Tab-separated table of N, CA and C in Angstrom:
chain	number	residue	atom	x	y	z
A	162	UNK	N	0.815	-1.183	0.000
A	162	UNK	CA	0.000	0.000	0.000
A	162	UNK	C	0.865	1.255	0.000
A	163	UNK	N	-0.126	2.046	0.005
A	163	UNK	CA	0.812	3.734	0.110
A	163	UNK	C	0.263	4.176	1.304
A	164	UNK	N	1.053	5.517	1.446
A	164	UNK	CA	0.463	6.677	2.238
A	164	UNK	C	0.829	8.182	1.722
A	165	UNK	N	-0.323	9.107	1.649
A	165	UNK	CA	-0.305	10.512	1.006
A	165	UNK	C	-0.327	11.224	2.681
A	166	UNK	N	0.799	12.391	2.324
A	166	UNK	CA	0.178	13.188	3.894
A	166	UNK	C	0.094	14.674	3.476
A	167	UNK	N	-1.274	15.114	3.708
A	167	UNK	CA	-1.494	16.198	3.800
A	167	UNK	C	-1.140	17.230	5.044
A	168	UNK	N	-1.512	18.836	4.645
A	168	UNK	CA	-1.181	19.409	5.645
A	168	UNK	C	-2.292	20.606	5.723
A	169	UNK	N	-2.753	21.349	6.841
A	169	UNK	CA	-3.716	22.520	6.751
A	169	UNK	C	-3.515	23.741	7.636
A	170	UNK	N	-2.645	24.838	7.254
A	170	UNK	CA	-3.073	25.774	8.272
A	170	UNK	C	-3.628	26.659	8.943
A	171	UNK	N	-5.439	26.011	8.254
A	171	UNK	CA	-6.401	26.769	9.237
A	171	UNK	C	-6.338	26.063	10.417
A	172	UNK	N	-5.613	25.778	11.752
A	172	UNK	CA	-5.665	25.221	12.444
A	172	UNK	C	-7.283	24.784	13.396
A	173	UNK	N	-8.080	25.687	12.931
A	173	UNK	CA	-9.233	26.162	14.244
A	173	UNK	C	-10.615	25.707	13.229
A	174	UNK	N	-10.125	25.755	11.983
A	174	UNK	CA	-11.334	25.196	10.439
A	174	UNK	C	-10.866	24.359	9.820
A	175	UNK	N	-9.906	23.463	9.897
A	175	UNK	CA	-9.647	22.263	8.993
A	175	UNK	C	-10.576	21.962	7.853
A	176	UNK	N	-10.338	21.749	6.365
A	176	UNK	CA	-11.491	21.415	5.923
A	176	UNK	C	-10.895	20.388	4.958
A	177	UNK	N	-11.354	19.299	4.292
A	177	UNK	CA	-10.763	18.254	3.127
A	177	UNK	C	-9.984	19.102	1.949
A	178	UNK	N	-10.438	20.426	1.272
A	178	UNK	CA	-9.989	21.045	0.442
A	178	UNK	C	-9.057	21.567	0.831
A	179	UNK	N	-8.694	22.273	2.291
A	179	UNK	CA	-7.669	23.061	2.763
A	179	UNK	C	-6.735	21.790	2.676
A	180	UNK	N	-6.899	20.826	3.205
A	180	UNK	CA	-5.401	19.334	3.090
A	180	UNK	C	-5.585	19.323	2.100
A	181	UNK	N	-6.143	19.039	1.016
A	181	UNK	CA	-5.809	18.843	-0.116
A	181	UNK	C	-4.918	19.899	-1.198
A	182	UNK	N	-5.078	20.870	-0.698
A	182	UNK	CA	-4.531	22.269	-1.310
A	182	UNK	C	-2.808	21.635	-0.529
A	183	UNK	N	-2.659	21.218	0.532
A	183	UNK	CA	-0.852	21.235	0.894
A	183	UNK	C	-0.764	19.731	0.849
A	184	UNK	N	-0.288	19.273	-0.203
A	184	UNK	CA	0.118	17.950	-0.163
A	184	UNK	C	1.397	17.918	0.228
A	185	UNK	N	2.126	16.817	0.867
A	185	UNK	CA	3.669	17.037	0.996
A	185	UNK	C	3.996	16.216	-0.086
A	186	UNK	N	5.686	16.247	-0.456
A	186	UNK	CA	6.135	15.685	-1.772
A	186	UNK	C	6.669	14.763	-0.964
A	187	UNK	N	6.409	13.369	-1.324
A	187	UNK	CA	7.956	12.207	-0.999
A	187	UNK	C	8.940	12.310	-1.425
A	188	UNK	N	10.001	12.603	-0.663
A	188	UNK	CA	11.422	12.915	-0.987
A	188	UNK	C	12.022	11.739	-1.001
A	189	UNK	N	11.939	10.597	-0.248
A	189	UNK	CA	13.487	9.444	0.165
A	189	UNK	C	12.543	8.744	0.943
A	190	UNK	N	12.790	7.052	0.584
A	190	UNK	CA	12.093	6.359	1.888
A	190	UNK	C	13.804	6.107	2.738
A	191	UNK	N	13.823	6.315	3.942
A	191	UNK	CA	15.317	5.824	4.576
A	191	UNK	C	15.034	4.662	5.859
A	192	UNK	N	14.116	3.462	5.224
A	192	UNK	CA	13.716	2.916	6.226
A	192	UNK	C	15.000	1.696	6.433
A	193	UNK	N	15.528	1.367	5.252
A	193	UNK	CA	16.725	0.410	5.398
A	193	UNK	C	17.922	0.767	6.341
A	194	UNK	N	18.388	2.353	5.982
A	194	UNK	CA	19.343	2.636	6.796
A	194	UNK	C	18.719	2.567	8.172
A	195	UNK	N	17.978	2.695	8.519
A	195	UNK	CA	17.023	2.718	9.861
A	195	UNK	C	16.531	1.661	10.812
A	196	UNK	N	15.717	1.226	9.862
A	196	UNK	CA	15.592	-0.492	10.598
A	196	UNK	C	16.073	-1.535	9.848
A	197	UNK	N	16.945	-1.519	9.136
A	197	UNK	CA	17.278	-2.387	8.059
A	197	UNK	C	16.516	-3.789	7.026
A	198	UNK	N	15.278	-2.898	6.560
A	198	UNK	CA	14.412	-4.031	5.672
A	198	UNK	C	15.729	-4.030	4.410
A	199	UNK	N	14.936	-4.541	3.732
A	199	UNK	CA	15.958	-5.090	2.596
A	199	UNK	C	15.652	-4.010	1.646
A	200	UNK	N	14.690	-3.393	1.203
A	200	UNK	CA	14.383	-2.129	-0.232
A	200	UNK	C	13.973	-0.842	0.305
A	201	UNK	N	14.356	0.149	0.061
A	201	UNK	CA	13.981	1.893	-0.057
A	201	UNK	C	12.723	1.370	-1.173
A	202	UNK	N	11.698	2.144	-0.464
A	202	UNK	CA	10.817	2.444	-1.888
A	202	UNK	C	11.534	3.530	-2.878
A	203	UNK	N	11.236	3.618	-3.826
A	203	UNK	CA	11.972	4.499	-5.001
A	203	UNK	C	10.503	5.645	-5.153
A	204	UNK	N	10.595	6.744	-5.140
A	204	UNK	CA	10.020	7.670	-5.908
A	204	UNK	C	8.873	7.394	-6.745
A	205	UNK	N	7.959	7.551	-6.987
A	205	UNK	CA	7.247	7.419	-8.174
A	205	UNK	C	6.797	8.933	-8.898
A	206	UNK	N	7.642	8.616	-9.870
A	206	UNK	CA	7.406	10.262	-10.438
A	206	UNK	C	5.611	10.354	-11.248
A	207	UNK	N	5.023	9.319	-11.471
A	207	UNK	CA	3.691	10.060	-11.652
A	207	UNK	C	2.655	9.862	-10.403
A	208	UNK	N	3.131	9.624	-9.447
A	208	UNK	CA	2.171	10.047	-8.230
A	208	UNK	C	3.505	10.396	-7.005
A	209	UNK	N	3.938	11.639	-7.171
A	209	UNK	CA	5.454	12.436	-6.369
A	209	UNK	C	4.659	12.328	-5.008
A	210	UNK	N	3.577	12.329	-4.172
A	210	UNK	CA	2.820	12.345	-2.838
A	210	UNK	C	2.659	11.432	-2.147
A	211	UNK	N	2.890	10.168	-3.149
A	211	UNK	CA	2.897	9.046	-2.654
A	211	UNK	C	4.023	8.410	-1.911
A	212	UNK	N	3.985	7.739	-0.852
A	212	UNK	CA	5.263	6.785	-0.185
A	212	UNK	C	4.426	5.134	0.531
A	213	UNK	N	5.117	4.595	-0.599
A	213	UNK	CA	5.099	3.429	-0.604
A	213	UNK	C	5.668	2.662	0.750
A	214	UNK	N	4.846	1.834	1.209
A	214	UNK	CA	5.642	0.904	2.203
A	214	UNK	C	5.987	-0.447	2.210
A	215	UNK	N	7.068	-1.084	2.497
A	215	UNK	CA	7.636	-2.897	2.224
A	215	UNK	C	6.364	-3.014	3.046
A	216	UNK	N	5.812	-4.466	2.861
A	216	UNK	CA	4.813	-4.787	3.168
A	216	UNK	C	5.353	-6.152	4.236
A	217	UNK	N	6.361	-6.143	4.383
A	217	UNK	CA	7.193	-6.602	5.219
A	217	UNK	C	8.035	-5.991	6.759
A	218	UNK	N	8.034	-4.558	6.527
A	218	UNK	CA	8.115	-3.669	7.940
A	218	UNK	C	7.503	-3.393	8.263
A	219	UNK	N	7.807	-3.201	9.550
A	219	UNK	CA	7.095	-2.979	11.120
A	219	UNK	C	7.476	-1.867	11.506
A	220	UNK	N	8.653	-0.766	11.009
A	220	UNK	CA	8.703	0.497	11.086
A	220	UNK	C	9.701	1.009	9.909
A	221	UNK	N	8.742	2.263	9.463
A	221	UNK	CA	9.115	3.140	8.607
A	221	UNK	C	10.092	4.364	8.703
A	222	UNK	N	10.574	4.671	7.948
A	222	UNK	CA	11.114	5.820	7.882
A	222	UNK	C	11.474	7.389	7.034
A	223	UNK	N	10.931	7.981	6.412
A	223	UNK	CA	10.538	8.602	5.528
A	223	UNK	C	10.674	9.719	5.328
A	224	UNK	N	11.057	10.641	4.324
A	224	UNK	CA	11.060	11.869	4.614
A	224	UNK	C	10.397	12.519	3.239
A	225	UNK	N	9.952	13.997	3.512
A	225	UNK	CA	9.270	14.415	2.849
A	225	UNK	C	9.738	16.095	2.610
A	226	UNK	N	8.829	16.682	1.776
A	226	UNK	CA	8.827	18.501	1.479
A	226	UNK	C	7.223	18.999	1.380
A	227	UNK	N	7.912	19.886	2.458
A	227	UNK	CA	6.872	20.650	2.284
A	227	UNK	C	6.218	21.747	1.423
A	228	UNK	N	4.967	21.527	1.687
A	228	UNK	CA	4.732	23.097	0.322
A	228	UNK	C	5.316	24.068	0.573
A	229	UNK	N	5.642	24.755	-0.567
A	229	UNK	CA	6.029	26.241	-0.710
A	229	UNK	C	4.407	27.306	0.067
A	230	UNK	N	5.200	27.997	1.012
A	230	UNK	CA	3.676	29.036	1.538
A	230	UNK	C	3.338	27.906	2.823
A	231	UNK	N	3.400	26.976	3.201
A	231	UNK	CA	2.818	26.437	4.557
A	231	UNK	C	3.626	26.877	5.698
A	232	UNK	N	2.946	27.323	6.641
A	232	UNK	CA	3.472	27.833	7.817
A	232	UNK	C	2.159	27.977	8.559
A	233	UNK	N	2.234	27.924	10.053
A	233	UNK	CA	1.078	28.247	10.970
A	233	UNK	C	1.364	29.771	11.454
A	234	UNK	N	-0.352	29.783	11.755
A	234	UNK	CA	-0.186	31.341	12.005
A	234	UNK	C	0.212	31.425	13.090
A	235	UNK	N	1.311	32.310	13.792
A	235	UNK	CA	1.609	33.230	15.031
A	235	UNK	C	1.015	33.183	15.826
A	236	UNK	N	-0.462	33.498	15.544
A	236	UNK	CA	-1.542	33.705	16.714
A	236	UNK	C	-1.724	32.581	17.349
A	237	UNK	N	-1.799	31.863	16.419
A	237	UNK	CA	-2.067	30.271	16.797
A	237	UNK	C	-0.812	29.667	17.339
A	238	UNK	N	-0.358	29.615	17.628
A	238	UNK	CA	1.373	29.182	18.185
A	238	UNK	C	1.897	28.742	16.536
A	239	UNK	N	1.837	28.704	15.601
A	239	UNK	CA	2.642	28.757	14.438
A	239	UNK	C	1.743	26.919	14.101
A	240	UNK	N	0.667	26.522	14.787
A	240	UNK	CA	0.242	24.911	14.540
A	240	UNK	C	-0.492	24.675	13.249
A	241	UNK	N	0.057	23.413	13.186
A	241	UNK	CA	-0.726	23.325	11.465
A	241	UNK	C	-0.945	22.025	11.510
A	242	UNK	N	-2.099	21.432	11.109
A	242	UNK	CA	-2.526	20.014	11.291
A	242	UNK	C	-2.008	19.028	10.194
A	243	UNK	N	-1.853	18.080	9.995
A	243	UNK	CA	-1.251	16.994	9.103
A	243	UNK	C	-1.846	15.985	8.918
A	244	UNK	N	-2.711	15.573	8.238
A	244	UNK	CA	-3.722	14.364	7.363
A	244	UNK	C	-2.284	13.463	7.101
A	245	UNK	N	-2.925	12.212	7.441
A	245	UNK	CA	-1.608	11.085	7.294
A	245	UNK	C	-3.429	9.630	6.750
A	246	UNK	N	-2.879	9.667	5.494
A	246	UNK	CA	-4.062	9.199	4.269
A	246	UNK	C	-3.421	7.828	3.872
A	247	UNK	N	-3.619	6.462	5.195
A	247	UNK	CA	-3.159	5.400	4.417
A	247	UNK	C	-4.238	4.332	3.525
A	248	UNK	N	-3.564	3.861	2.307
A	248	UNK	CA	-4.435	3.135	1.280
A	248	UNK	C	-3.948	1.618	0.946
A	249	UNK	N	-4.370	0.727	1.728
A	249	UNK	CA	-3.977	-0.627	2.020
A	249	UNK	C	-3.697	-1.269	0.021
A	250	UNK	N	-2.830	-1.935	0.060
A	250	UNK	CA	-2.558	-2.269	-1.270
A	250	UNK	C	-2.661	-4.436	-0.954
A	251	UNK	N	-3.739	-4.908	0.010
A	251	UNK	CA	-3.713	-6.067	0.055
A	251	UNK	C	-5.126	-6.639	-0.444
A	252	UNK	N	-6.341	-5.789	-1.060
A	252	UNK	CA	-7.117	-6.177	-1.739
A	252	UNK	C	-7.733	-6.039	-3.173
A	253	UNK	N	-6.766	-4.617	-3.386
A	253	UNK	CA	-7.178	-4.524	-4.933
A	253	UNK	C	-6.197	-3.370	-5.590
A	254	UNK	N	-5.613	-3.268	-6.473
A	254	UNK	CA	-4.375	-2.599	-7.018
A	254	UNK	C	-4.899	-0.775	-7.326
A	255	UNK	N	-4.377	-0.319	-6.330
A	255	UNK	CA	-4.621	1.525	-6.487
A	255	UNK	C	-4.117	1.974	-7.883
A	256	UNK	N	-4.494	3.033	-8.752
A	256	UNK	CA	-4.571	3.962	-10.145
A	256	UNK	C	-2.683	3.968	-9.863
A	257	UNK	N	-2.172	3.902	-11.020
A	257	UNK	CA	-0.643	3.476	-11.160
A	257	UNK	C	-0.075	2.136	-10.641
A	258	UNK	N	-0.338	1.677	-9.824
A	258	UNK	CA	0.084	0.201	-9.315
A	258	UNK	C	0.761	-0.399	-10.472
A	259	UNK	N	0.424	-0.900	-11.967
A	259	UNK	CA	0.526	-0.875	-12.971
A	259	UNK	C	1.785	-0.449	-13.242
A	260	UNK	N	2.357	0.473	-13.250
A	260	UNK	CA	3.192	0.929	-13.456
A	260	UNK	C	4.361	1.383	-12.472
A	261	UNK	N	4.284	0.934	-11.960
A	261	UNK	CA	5.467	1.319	-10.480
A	261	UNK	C	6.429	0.689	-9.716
A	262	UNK	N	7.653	1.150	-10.106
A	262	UNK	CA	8.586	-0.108	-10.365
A	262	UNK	C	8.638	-0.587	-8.552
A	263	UNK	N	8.036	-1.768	-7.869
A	263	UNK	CA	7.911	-2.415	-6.777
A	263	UNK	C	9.477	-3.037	-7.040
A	264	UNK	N	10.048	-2.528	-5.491
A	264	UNK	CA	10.944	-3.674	-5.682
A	264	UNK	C	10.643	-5.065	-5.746
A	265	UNK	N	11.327	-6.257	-5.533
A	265	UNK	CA	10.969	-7.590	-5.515
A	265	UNK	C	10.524	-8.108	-4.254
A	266	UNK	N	9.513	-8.956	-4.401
A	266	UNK	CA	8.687	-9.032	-3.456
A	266	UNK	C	7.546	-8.396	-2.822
A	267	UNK	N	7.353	-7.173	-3.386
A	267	UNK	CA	6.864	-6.188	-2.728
A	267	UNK	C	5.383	-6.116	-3.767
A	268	UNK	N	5.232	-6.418	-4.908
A	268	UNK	CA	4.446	-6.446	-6.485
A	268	UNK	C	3.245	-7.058	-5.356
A	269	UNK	N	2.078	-6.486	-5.437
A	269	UNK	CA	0.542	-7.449	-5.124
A	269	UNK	C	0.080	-7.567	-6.062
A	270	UNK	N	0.244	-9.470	-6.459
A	270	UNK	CA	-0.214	-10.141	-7.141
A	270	UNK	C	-1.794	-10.910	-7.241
A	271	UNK	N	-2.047	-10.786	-8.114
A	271	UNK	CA	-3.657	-11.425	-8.921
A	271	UNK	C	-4.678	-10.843	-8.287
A	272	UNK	N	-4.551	-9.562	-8.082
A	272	UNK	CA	-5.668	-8.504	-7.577
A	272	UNK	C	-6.196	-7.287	-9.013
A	273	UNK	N	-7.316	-7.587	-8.883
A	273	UNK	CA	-8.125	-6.431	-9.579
A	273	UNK	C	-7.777	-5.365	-9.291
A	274	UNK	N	-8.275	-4.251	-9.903
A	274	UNK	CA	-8.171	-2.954	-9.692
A	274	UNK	C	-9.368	-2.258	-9.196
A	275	UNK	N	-8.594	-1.141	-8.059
A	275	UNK	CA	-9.569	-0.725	-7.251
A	275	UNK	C	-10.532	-0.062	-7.383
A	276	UNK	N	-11.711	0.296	-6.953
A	276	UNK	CA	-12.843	1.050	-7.860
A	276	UNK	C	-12.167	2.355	-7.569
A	277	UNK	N	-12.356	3.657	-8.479
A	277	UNK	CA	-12.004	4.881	-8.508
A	277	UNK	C	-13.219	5.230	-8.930
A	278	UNK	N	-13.034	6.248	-8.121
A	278	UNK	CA	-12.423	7.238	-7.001
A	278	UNK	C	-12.605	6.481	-5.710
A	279	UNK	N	-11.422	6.726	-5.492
A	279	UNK	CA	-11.704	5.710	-3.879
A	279	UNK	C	-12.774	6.367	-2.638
A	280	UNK	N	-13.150	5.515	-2.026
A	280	UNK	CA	-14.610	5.942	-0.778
A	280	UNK	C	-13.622	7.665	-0.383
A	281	UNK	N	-14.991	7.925	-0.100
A	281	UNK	CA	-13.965	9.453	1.105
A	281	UNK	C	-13.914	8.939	2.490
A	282	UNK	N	-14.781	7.573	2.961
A	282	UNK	CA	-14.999	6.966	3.739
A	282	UNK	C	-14.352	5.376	4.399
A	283	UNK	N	-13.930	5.298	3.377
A	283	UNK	CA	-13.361	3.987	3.832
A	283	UNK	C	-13.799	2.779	3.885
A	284	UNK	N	-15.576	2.943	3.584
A	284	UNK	CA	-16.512	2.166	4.372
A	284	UNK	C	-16.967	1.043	3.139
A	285	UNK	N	-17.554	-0.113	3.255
A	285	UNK	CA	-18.037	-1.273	2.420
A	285	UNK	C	-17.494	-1.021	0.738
A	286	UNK	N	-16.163	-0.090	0.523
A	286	UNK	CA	-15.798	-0.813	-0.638
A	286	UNK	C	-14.365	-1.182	-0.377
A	287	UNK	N	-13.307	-1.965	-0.647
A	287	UNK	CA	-12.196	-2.063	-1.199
A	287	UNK	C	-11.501	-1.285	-1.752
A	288	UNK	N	-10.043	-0.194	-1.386
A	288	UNK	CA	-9.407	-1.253	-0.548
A	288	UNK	C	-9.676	-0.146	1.099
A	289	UNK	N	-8.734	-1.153	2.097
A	289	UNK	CA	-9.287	-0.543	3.422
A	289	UNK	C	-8.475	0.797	3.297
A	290	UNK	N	-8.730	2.010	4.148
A	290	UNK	CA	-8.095	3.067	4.030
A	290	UNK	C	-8.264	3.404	5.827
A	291	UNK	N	-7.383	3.879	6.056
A	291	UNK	CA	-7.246	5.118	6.945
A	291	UNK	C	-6.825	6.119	7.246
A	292	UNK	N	-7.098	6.991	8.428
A	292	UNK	CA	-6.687	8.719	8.463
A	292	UNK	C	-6.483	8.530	9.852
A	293	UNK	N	-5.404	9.858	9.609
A	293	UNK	CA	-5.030	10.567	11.087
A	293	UNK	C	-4.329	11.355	10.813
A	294	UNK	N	-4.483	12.074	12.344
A	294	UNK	CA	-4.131	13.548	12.159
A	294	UNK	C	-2.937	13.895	13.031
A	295	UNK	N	-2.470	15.296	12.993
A	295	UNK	CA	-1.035	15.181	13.927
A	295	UNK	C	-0.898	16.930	14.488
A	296	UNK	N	-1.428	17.377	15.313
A	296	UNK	CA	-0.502	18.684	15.456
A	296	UNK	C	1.052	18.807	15.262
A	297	UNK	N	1.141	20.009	14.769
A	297	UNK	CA	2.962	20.376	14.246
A	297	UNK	C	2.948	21.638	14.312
A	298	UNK	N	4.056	22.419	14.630
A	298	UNK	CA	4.225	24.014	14.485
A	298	UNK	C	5.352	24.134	13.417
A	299	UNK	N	4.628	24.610	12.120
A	299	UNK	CA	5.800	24.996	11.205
A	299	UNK	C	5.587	26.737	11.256
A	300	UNK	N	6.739	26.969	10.935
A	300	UNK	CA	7.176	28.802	11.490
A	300	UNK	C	8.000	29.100	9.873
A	301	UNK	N	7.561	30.136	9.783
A	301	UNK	CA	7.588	31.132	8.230
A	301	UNK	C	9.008	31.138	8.477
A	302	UNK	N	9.522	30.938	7.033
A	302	UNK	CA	11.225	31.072	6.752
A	302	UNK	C	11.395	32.306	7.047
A	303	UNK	N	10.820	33.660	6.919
A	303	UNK	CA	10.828	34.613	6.897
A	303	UNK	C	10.875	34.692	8.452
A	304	UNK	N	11.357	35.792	9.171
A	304	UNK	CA	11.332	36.823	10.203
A	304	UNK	C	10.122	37.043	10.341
A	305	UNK	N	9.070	36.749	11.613
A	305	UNK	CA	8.386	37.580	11.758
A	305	UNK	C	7.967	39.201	12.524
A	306	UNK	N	9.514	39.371	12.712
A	306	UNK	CA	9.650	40.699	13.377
A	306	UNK	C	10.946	41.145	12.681
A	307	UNK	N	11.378	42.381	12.620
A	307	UNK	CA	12.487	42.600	12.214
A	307	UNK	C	13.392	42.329	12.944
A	308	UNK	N	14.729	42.254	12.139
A	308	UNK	CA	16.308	41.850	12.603
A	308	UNK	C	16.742	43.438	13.653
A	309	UNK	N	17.294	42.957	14.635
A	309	UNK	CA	18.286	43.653	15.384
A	309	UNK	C	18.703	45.126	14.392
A	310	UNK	N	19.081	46.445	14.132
A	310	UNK	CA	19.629	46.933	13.481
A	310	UNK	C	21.067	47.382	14.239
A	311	UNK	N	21.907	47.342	14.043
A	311	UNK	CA	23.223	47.697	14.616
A	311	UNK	C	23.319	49.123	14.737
A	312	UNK	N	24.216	49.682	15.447
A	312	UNK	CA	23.841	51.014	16.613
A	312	UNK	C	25.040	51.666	15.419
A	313	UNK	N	24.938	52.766	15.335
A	313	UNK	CA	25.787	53.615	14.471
A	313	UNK	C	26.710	54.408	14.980
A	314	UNK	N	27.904	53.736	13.641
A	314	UNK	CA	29.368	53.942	14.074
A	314	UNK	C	29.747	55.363	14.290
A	315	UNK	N	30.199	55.653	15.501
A	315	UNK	CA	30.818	56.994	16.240
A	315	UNK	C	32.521	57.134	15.805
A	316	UNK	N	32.834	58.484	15.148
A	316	UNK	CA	34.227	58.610	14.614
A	316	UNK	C	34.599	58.662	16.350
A	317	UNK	N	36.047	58.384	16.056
A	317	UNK	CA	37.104	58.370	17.445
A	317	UNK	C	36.852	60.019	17.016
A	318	UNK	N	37.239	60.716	18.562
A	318	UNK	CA	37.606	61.975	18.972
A	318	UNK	C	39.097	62.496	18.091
A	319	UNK	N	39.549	63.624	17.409
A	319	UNK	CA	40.806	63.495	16.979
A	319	UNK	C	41.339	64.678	18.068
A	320	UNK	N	42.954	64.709	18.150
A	320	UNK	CA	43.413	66.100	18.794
A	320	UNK	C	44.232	67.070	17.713
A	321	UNK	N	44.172	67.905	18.265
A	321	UNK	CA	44.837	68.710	17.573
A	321	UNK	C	45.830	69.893	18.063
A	322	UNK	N	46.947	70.182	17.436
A	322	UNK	CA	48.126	70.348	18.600
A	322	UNK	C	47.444	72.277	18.224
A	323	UNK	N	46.898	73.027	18.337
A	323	UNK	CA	46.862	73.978	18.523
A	323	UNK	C	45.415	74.281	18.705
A	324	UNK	N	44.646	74.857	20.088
A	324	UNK	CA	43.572	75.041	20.261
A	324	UNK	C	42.572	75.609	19.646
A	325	UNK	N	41.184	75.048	19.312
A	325	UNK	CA	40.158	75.572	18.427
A	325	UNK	C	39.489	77.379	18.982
A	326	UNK	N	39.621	77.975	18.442
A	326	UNK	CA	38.893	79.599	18.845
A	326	UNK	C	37.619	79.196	18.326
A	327	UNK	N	36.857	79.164	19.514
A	327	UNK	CA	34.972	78.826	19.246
A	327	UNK	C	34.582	80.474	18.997
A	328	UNK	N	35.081	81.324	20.120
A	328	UNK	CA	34.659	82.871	19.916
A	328	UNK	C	34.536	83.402	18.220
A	329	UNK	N	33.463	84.285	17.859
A	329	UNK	CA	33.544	84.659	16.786
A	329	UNK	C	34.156	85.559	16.102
């Protein structure tokens, strides 16, 4: 199966369109260096949201990018919620399956293809799906106050060997 993870930072209105508007990109699965299964899932460049899991581990490891523009608001302590969208790949083959280079072993064999558009629910069709959610505080690359400005440079005092006449 896979997993897509969304992100939303109306923290206080969550809505399906707001996660759907911040998808994160799958960057690297690093579950081998980690717990040492035997395959990294590889990328799939026509579904980049997707991260594939060995259907053989018991823990993952994964990393991802975030959208360009996601950040929580200030007011809100900077929190932004995270949709974590898993889509079981043990009863019927998800849109690309077909095409996606599985390492070995990993291919689910003599399964149909899944009805599309998949439930929004999860409920009496194939395949099983689930959701969850995660508080996170992501904070704007940007400054939200200005930088320090540095105090302005004072010339040294000079002397001078014969006294100034201030009188006019």
């Amino acid at each position: 199966g896979h997993h897509i993870t969304y992100a939303c930072p109306d923290f206080h209105n969550p809505t399906q369109e707001c996660f759907d508007k911040y998808q994160l990109e799958f960057i690297e699965d690093l579950t081998v260096q980690n717990y040492g299964t035997t395959y990294n899932a590889p990328k799939d460049e026509n579904y980049p949201n997707r991260a594939y899991v060995d259907p053989a581990a018991f823990q993952t490891k994964m990393r991802f990018k975030l959208p360009e523009g996601l950040y929580g608001d200030p007011a809100n302590d900077n929190l932004v919620l995270l949709q974590w969208h898993w889509v079981t790949g043990n009863s019927c083959l998800s849109e690309g399956y077909d095409t996606y280079p599985f390492p070995p072993g990993w291919s689910p064999d003599n399964m149909g293809p899944c009805p599309e558009p998949l439930s929004n629910t999860g409920v009496d069709v194939p395949p099983e799906q689930f959701w969850n959610c995660a508080e996170v505080q992501i904070f704007s690359a940007t400054p939200t106050t200005p930088l320090p400005t540095s105090p302005p440079v004072t010339a040294a005092p000079t002397v001078s060997a014969k006294p100034t006449n201030t009188t006019p």
